[in-house]
Coordinates of C-alpha atoms and ligand atoms in Angstrom, one line a residue:
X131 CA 0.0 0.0 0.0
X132 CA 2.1 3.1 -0.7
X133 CA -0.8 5.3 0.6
X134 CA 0.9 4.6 3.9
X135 CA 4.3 5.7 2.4
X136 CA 2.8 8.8 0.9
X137 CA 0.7 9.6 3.9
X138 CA 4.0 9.8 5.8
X139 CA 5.3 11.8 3.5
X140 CA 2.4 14.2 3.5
X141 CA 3.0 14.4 7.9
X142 CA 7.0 14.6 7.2
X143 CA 6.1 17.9 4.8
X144 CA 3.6 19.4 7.4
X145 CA 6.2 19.2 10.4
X146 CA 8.7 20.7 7.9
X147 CA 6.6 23.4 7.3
X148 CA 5.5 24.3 11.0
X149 CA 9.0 23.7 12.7
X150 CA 9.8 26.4 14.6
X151 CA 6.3 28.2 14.5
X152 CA 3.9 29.0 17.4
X153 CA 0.8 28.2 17.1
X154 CA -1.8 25.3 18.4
X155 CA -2.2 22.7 15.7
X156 CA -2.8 22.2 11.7
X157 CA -6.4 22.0 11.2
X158 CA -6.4 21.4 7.8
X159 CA -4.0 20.3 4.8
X160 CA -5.1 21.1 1.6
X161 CA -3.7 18.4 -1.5
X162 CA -3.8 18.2 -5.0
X163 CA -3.7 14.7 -6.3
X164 CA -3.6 14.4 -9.9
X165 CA -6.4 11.7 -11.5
X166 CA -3.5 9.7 -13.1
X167 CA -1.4 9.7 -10.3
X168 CA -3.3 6.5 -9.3
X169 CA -3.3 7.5 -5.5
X170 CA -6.7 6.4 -3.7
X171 CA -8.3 9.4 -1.6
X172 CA -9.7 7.2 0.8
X173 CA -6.6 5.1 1.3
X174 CA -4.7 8.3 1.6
X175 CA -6.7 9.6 4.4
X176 CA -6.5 6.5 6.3
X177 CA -3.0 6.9 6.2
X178 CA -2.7 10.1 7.3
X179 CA -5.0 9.8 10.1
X180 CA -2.6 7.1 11.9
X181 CA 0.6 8.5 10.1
X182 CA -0.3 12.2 12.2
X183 CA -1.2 10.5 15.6
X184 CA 1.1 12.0 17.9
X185 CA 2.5 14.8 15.4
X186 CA 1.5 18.5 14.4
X187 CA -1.0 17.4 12.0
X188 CA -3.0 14.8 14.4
X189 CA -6.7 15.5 14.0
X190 CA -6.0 17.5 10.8
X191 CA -8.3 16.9 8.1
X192 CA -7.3 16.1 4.9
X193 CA -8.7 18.1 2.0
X194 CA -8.1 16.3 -1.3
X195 CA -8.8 18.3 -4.6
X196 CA -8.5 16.4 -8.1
X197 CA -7.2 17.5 -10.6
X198 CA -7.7 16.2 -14.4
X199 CA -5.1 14.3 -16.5
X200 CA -3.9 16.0 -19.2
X201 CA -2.7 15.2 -22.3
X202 CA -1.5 16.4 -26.2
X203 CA -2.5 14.5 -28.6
X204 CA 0.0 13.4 -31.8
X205 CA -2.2 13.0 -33.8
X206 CA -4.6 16.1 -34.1
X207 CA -2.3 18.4 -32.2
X208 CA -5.2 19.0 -29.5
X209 CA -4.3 19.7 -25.7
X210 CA -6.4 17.5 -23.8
X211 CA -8.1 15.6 -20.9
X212 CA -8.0 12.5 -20.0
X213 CA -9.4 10.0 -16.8
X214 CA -6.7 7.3 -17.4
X215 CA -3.2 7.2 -18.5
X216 CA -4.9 4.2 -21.4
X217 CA -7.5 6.4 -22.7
X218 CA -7.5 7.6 -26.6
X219 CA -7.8 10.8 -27.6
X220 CA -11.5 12.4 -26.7
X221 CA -11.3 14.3 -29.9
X222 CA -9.9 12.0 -32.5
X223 CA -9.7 8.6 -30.9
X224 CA -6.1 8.2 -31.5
X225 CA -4.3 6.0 -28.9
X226 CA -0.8 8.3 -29.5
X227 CA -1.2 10.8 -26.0
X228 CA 1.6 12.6 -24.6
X229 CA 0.6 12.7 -21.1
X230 CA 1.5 16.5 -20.3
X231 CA -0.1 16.2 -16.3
X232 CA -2.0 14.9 -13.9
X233 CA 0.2 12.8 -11.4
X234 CA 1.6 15.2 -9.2
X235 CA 0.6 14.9 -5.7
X236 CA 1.3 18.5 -3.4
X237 CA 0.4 19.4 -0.5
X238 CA -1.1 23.8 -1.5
X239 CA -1.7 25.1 1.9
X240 CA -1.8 24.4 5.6
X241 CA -4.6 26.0 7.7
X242 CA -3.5 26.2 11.4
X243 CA -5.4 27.3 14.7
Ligands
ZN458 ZN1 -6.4 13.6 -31.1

Protein backbone atom coordinates (compact mmCIF):
# COMPACT_ATOMS: atom_id res chain seq x y z
CA UNK A 1 0.00 0.00 0.00
CA UNK A 2 2.06 3.08 -0.75
CA UNK A 3 -0.83 5.30 0.65
CA UNK A 4 0.89 4.61 3.92
CA UNK A 5 4.31 5.73 2.44
CA UNK A 6 2.76 8.75 0.91
CA UNK A 7 0.69 9.56 3.92
CA UNK A 8 4.03 9.83 5.77
CA UNK A 9 5.26 11.83 3.49
CA UNK A 10 2.41 14.16 3.54
CA UNK A 11 3.01 14.44 7.88
CA UNK A 12 6.96 14.61 7.19
CA UNK A 13 6.14 17.85 4.76
CA UNK A 14 3.60 19.44 7.45
CA UNK A 15 6.19 19.20 10.40
CA UNK A 16 8.73 20.73 7.87
CA UNK A 17 6.64 23.37 7.32
CA UNK A 18 5.45 24.29 10.98
CA UNK A 19 9.05 23.65 12.66
CA UNK A 20 9.84 26.35 14.56
CA UNK A 21 6.34 28.25 14.52
CA UNK A 22 3.92 29.02 17.42
CA UNK A 23 0.81 28.17 17.06
CA UNK A 24 -1.82 25.25 18.38
CA UNK A 25 -2.20 22.71 15.73
CA UNK A 26 -2.83 22.17 11.66
CA UNK A 27 -6.35 21.97 11.24
CA UNK A 28 -6.40 21.42 7.78
CA UNK A 29 -4.02 20.33 4.77
CA UNK A 30 -5.11 21.08 1.58
CA UNK A 31 -3.69 18.41 -1.54
CA UNK A 32 -3.76 18.21 -4.98
CA UNK A 33 -3.75 14.67 -6.28
CA UNK A 34 -3.64 14.45 -9.89
CA UNK A 35 -6.40 11.74 -11.48
CA UNK A 36 -3.51 9.75 -13.11
CA UNK A 37 -1.41 9.65 -10.25
CA UNK A 38 -3.30 6.49 -9.31
CA UNK A 39 -3.33 7.48 -5.46
CA UNK A 40 -6.66 6.43 -3.73
CA UNK A 41 -8.30 9.38 -1.55
CA UNK A 42 -9.73 7.20 0.82
CA UNK A 43 -6.58 5.10 1.25
CA UNK A 44 -4.71 8.32 1.62
CA UNK A 45 -6.74 9.58 4.36
CA UNK A 46 -6.53 6.54 6.32
CA UNK A 47 -2.98 6.93 6.18
CA UNK A 48 -2.75 10.08 7.30
CA UNK A 49 -4.96 9.85 10.10
CA UNK A 50 -2.58 7.13 11.93
CA UNK A 51 0.60 8.46 10.11
CA UNK A 52 -0.27 12.23 12.21
CA UNK A 53 -1.21 10.50 15.58
CA UNK A 54 1.14 12.00 17.95
CA UNK A 55 2.51 14.81 15.41
CA UNK A 56 1.45 18.53 14.41
CA UNK A 57 -1.01 17.36 12.05
CA UNK A 58 -3.03 14.77 14.41
CA UNK A 59 -6.71 15.49 14.01
CA UNK A 60 -5.96 17.49 10.82
CA UNK A 61 -8.34 16.92 8.09
CA UNK A 62 -7.29 16.14 4.94
CA UNK A 63 -8.66 18.09 2.03
CA UNK A 64 -8.12 16.25 -1.26
CA UNK A 65 -8.77 18.32 -4.63
CA UNK A 66 -8.49 16.41 -8.06
CA UNK A 67 -7.21 17.51 -10.62
CA UNK A 68 -7.72 16.22 -14.43
CA UNK A 69 -5.06 14.27 -16.48
CA UNK A 70 -3.89 15.99 -19.25
CA UNK A 71 -2.72 15.22 -22.29
CA UNK A 72 -1.52 16.38 -26.20
CA UNK A 73 -2.53 14.48 -28.62
CA UNK A 74 0.05 13.44 -31.77
CA UNK A 75 -2.20 13.01 -33.79
CA UNK A 76 -4.63 16.09 -34.10
CA UNK A 77 -2.26 18.39 -32.21
CA UNK A 78 -5.17 19.00 -29.52
CA UNK A 79 -4.30 19.66 -25.72
CA UNK A 80 -6.39 17.47 -23.79
CA UNK A 81 -8.10 15.65 -20.86
CA UNK A 82 -7.97 12.50 -19.95
CA UNK A 83 -9.41 10.01 -16.81
CA UNK A 84 -6.67 7.27 -17.41
CA UNK A 85 -3.24 7.20 -18.54
CA UNK A 86 -4.88 4.21 -21.43
CA UNK A 87 -7.53 6.43 -22.72
CA UNK A 88 -7.49 7.65 -26.60
CA UNK A 89 -7.77 10.81 -27.64
CA UNK A 90 -11.46 12.44 -26.73
CA UNK A 91 -11.34 14.29 -29.92
CA UNK A 92 -9.87 12.01 -32.47
CA UNK A 93 -9.67 8.62 -30.90
CA UNK A 94 -6.05 8.17 -31.46
CA UNK A 95 -4.26 6.04 -28.91
CA UNK A 96 -0.77 8.31 -29.46
CA UNK A 97 -1.18 10.84 -26.03
CA UNK A 98 1.58 12.64 -24.56
CA UNK A 99 0.58 12.72 -21.13
CA UNK A 100 1.51 16.51 -20.33
CA UNK A 101 -0.08 16.23 -16.31
CA UNK A 102 -2.03 14.94 -13.92
CA UNK A 103 0.24 12.76 -11.44
CA UNK A 104 1.59 15.18 -9.21
CA UNK A 105 0.61 14.90 -5.74
CA UNK A 106 1.34 18.46 -3.39
CA UNK A 107 0.42 19.44 -0.52
CA UNK A 108 -1.05 23.82 -1.48
CA UNK A 109 -1.74 25.09 1.93
CA UNK A 110 -1.78 24.43 5.57
CA UNK A 111 -4.57 26.03 7.74
CA UNK A 112 -3.46 26.15 11.38
CA UNK A 113 -5.42 27.33 14.68
ZN1 LIG B 1 -6.41 13.64 -31.06
Amino acid sequence: MHEVALAQSIVDIVREQTKGQTFGAVTRVFLRIGALSSVEPEALVFGFDSAARGTVADGARLEIVRTPGTAFCAACGRDVQVAARIDDCPACGSAQLLITGGDELRVTELEVA
